[in-house]
Short mmCIF file of C-alpha atoms and ligand atoms in Angstrom, two decimals:
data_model
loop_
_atom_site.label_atom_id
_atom_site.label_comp_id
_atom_site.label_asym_id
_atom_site.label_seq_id
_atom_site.Cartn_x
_atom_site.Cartn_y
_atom_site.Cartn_z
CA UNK A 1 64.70 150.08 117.99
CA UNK A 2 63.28 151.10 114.23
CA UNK A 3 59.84 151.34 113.81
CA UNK A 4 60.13 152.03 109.62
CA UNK A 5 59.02 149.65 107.71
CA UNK A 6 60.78 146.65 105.67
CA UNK A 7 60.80 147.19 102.04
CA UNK A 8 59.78 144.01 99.90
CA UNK A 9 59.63 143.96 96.10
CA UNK A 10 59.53 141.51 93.16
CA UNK A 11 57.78 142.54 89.47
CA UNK A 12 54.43 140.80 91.11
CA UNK A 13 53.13 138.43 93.02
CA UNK A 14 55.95 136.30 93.52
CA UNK A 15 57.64 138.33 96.24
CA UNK A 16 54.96 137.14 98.40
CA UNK A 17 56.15 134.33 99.23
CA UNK A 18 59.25 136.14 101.10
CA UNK A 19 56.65 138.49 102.51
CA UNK A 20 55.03 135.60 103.99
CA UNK A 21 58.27 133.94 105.71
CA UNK A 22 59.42 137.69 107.19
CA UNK A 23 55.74 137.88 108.55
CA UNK A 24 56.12 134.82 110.37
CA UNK A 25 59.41 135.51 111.34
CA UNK A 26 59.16 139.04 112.24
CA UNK A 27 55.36 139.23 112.97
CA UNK A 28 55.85 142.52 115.06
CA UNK A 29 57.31 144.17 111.88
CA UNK A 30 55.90 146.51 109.69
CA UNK A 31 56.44 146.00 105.75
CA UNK A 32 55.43 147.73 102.14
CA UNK A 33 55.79 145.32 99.38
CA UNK A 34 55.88 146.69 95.70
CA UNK A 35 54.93 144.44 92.92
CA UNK A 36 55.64 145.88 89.92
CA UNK A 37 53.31 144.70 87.81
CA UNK A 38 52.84 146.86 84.88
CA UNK A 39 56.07 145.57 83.91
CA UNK A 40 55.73 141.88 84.83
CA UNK A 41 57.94 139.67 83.80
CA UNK A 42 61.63 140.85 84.15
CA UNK A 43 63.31 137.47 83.95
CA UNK A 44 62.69 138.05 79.84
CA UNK A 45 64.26 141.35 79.92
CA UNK A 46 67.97 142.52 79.32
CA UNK A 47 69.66 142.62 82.33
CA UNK A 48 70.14 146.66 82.00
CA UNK A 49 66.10 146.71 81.74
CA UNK A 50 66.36 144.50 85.26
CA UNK A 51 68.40 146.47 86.65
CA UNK A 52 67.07 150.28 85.93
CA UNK A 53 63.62 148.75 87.23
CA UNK A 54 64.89 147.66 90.55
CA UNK A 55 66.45 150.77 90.98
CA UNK A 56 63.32 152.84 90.59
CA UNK A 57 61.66 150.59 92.79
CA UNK A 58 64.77 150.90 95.37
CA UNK A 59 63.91 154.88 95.20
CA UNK A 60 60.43 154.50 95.55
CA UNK A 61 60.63 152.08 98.42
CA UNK A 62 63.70 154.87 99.85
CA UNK A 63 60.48 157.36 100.00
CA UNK A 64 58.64 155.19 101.50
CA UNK A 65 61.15 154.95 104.40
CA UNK A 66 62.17 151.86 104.49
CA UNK A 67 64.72 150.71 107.11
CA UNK A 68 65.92 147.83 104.91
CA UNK A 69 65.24 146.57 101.18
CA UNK A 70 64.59 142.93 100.50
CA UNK A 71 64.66 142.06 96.77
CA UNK A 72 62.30 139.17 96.74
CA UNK A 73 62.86 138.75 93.36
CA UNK A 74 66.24 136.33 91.69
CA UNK A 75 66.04 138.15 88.22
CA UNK A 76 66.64 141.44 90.18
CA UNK A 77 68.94 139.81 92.72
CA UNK A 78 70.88 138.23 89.51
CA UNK A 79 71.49 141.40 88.05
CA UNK A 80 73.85 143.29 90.65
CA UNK A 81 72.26 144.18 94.31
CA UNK A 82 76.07 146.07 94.53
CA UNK A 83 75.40 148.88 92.10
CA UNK A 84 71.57 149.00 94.30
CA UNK A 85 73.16 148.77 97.21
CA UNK A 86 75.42 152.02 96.58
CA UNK A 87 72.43 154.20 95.57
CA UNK A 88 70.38 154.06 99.02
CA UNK A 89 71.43 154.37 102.28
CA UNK A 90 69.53 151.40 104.33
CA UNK A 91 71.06 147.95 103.79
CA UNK A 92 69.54 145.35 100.52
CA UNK A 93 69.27 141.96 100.68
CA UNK A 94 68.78 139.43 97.84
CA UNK A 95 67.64 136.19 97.29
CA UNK A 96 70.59 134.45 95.55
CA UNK A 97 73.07 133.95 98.39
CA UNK A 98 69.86 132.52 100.97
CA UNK A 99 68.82 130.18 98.09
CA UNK A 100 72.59 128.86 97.46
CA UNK A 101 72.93 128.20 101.05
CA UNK A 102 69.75 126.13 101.15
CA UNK A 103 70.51 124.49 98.58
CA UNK A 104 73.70 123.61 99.54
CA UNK A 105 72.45 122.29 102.99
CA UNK A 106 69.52 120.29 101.88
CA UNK A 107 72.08 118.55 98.96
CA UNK A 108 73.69 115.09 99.87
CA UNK A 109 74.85 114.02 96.67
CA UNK A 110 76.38 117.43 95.35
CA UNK A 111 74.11 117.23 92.52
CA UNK A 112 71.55 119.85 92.38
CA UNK A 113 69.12 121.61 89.75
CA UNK A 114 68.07 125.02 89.13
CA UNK A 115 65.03 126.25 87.50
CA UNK A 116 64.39 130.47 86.71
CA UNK A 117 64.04 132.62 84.60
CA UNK A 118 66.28 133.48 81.77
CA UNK A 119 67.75 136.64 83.09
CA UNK A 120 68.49 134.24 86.57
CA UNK A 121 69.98 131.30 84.24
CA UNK A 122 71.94 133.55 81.73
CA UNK A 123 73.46 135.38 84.81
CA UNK A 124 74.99 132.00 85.63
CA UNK A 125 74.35 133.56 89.67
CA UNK A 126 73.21 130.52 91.22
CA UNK A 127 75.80 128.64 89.92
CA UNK A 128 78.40 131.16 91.48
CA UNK A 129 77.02 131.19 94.36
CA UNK A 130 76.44 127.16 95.03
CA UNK A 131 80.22 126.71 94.00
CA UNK A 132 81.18 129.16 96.47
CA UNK A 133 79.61 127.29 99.70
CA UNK A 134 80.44 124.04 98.01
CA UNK A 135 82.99 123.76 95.05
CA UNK A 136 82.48 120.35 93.57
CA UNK A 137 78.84 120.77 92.54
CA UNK A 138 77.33 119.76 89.84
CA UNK A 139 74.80 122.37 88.59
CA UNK A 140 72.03 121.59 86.20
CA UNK A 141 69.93 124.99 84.94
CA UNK A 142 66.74 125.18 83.23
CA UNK A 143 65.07 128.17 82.63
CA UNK A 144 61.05 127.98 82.77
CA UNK A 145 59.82 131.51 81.43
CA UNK A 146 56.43 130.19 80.86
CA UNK A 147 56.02 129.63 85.06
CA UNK A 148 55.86 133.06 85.86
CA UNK A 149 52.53 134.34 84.17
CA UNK A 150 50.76 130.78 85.00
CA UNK A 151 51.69 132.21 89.02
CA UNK A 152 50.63 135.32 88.13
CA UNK A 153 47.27 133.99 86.58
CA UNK A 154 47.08 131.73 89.81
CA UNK A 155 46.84 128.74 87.84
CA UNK A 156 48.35 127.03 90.44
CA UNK A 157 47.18 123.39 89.61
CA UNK A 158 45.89 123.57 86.08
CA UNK A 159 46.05 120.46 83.68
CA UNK A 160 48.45 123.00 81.63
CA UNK A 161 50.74 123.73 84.39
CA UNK A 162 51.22 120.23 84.80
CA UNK A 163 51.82 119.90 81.29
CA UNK A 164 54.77 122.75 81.35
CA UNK A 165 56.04 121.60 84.28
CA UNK A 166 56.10 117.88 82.79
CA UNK A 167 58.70 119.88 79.47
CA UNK A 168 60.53 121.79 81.44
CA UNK A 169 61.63 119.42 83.72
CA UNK A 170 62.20 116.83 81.53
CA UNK A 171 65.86 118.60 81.58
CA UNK A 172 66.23 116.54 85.11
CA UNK A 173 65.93 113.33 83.37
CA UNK A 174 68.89 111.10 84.28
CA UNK A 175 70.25 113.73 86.09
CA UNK A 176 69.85 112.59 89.18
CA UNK A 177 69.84 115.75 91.06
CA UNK A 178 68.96 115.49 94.64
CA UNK A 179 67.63 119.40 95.05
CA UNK A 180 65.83 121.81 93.03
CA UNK A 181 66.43 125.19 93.72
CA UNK A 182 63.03 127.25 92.98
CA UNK A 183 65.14 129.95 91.89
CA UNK A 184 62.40 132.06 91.08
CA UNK A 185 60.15 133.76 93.96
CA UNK A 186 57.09 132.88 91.71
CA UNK A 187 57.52 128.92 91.91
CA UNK A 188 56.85 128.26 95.00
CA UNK A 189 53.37 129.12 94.41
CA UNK A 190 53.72 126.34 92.22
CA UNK A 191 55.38 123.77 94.60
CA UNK A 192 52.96 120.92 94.43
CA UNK A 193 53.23 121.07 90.59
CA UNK A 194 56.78 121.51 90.21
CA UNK A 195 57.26 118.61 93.45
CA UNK A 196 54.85 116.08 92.03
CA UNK A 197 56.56 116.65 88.38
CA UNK A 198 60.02 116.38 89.86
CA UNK A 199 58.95 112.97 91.82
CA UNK A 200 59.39 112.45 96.16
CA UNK A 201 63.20 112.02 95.73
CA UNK A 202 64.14 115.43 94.52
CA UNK A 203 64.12 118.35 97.77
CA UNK A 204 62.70 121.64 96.75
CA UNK A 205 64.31 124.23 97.78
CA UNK A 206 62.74 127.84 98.77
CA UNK A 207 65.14 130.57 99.55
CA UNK A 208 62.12 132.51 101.22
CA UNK A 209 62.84 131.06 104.77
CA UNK A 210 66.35 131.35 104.31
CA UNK A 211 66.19 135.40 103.38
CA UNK A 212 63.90 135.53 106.58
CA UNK A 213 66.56 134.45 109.08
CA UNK A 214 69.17 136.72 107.70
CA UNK A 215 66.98 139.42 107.88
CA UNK A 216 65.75 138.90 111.29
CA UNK A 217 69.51 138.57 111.95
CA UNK A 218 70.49 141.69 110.36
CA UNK A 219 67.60 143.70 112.78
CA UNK A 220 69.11 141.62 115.19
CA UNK A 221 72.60 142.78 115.12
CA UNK A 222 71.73 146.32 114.00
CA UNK A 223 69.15 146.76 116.83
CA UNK A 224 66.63 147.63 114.33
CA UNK A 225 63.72 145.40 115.04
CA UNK A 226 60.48 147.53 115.46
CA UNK A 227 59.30 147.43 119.45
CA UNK A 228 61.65 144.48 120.79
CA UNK A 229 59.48 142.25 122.79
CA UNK A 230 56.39 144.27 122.86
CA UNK A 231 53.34 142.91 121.20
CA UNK A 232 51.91 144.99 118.40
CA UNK A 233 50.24 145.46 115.09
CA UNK A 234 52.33 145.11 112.47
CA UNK A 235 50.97 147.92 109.48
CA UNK A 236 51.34 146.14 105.66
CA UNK A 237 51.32 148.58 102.67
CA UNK A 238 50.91 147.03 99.14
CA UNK A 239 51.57 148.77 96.34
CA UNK A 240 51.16 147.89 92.42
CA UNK A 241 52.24 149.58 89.41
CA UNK A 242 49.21 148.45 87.59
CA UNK A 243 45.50 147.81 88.64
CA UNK A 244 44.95 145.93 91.61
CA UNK A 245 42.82 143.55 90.87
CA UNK A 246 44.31 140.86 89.61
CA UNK A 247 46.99 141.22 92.28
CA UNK A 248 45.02 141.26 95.03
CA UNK A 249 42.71 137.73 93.81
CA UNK A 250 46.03 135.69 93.92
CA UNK A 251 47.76 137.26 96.86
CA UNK A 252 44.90 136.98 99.06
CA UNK A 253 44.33 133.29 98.15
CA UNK A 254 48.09 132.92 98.96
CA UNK A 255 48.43 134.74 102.17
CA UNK A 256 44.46 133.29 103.31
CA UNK A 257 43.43 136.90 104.45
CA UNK A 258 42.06 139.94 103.17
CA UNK A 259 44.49 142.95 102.16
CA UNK A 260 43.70 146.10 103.11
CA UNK A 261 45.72 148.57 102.17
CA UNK A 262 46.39 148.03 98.15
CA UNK A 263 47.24 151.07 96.20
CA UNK A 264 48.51 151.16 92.43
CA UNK A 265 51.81 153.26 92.43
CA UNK A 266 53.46 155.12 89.45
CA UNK A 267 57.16 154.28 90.08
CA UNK A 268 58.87 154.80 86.82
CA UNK A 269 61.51 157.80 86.20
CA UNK A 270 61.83 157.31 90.41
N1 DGL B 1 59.77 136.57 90.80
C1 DGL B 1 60.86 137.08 90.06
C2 DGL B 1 62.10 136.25 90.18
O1 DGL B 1 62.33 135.76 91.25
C3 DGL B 1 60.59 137.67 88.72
C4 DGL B 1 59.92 136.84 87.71
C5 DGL B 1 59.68 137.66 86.46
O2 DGL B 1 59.17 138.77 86.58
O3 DGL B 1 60.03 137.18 85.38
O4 DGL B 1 62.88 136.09 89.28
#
């Protein structure tokens, strides 16, 4: 039994939608999420940049004493969760290997897209990964930069996220891909945009569910979960790295409560 907390971060908002699968998976456990948000977005960055943020937010979350680290976020995830892994000492788990095996399982044709951001496309991670679980695949990639501050803006179903979704995703056309991996933890707060663009044939899939089972099944096998079997009140910390505000508008609209405890964080140099 571990009564820490999980660790959860992504560069904003999108992580919440892995926060919201581990709370209904694990609803007895405790979790801090950090959204980085001063530095929102990374998937436009260098991979080095990536990869030097996640590890001060690794460190920050480490103070925070986190039992276990889930990077809720694919840019981060894309860029090496190894070299993360070796600099803390509770385990990290990403979101490309959940998402591949989704993917994977929800395919019946082989053929599957996936949309990210650039650093998650350039890393070529996804594609990896799917080929792993399932070597004749054909991958199609799109990157789709310009989803991640229409999330963050919780322009969720604008005319003009319609209209981005309708160019991006013109890279489907004649494809004939039978899943869409959301490859980013920010579109699935776009899923009805992204699903009506893609049409009622295509299967979205979220990795967020996914990265809840193996996390409940890492607890599991560690015997880490927080008060096995006895009915409590799970504690949620948020922080940000830049004012609240904004942040807390979309994620309460997302997770349909009020958040409580929301404190802006300095995290860089960690
Ligand atoms: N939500 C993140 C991801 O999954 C990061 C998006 C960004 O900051 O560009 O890639």
């Amino acid at each position: 039994m571990n009564e820490r907390p999980i660790g959860v971060f992504d560069s904003g908002v999108g992580g919440l939608t892995v926060f919201k699968a581990l709370e209904a998976a694990l609803p007895d456990e405790s979790m801090v999420y950090l959204g980085d948000t001063a530095r929102v977005p990374y998937g436009t960055k260098s991979p080095e940049t990536v990869a030097r943020y996640a590890r001060e937010a690794a460190h920050f979350l480490a103070r925070q004493r986190v039992k276990l680290l889930v990077v809720a976020c694919n840019s981060a995830s894309s860029v090496g969760l190894e070299a993360l892994t070796a600099e803390v000492d509770f385990p990290v788990v990403g979101v490309i290997r959940p998402g591949a095996k989704a993917a994977v399982e929800l395919t019946d044709s082989g053929r599957i897209g996936v949309i990210g951001t650039r650093a998650t496309i350039d890393s070529h991670a996804y594609t990896h990964a799917i080929r792993e679980l399932r070597p004749d695949a054909e991958i199609v990639s799109q990157a789709c930069p310009l989803f991640v501050p229409l999330a963050e803006e919780g322009w969720t179903h604008d005319d003009v996220t319609y209209r981005v979704a309708e160019r991006y995703l013109t890279a489907f056309e004649g494809v004939e891909v039978d899943a869409v991996v959301l490859g980013c933890t920010h579109y699935p707060l776009l899923k009805d945009v992204i699903g009506q663009t893609l049409g009622s044939a295509v299967r979205l899939v979220d990795s967020a569910e996914s990265v809840a089972a193996e996390v409940a099944a890492m607890l599991h096998g560690d015997s880490s979960l927080s008060a096995e079997g006895t009915p409590r009140t799970a504690d949620h910390h948020f922080f940000v790295t830049d004012v609240p505000g904004p942040f807390q508008v979309v994620a309460e609209r997302f997770l349909g409560r009020r958040i409580e405890r929301l404190e802006r964080a300095s995290i860089e140099g960690e």
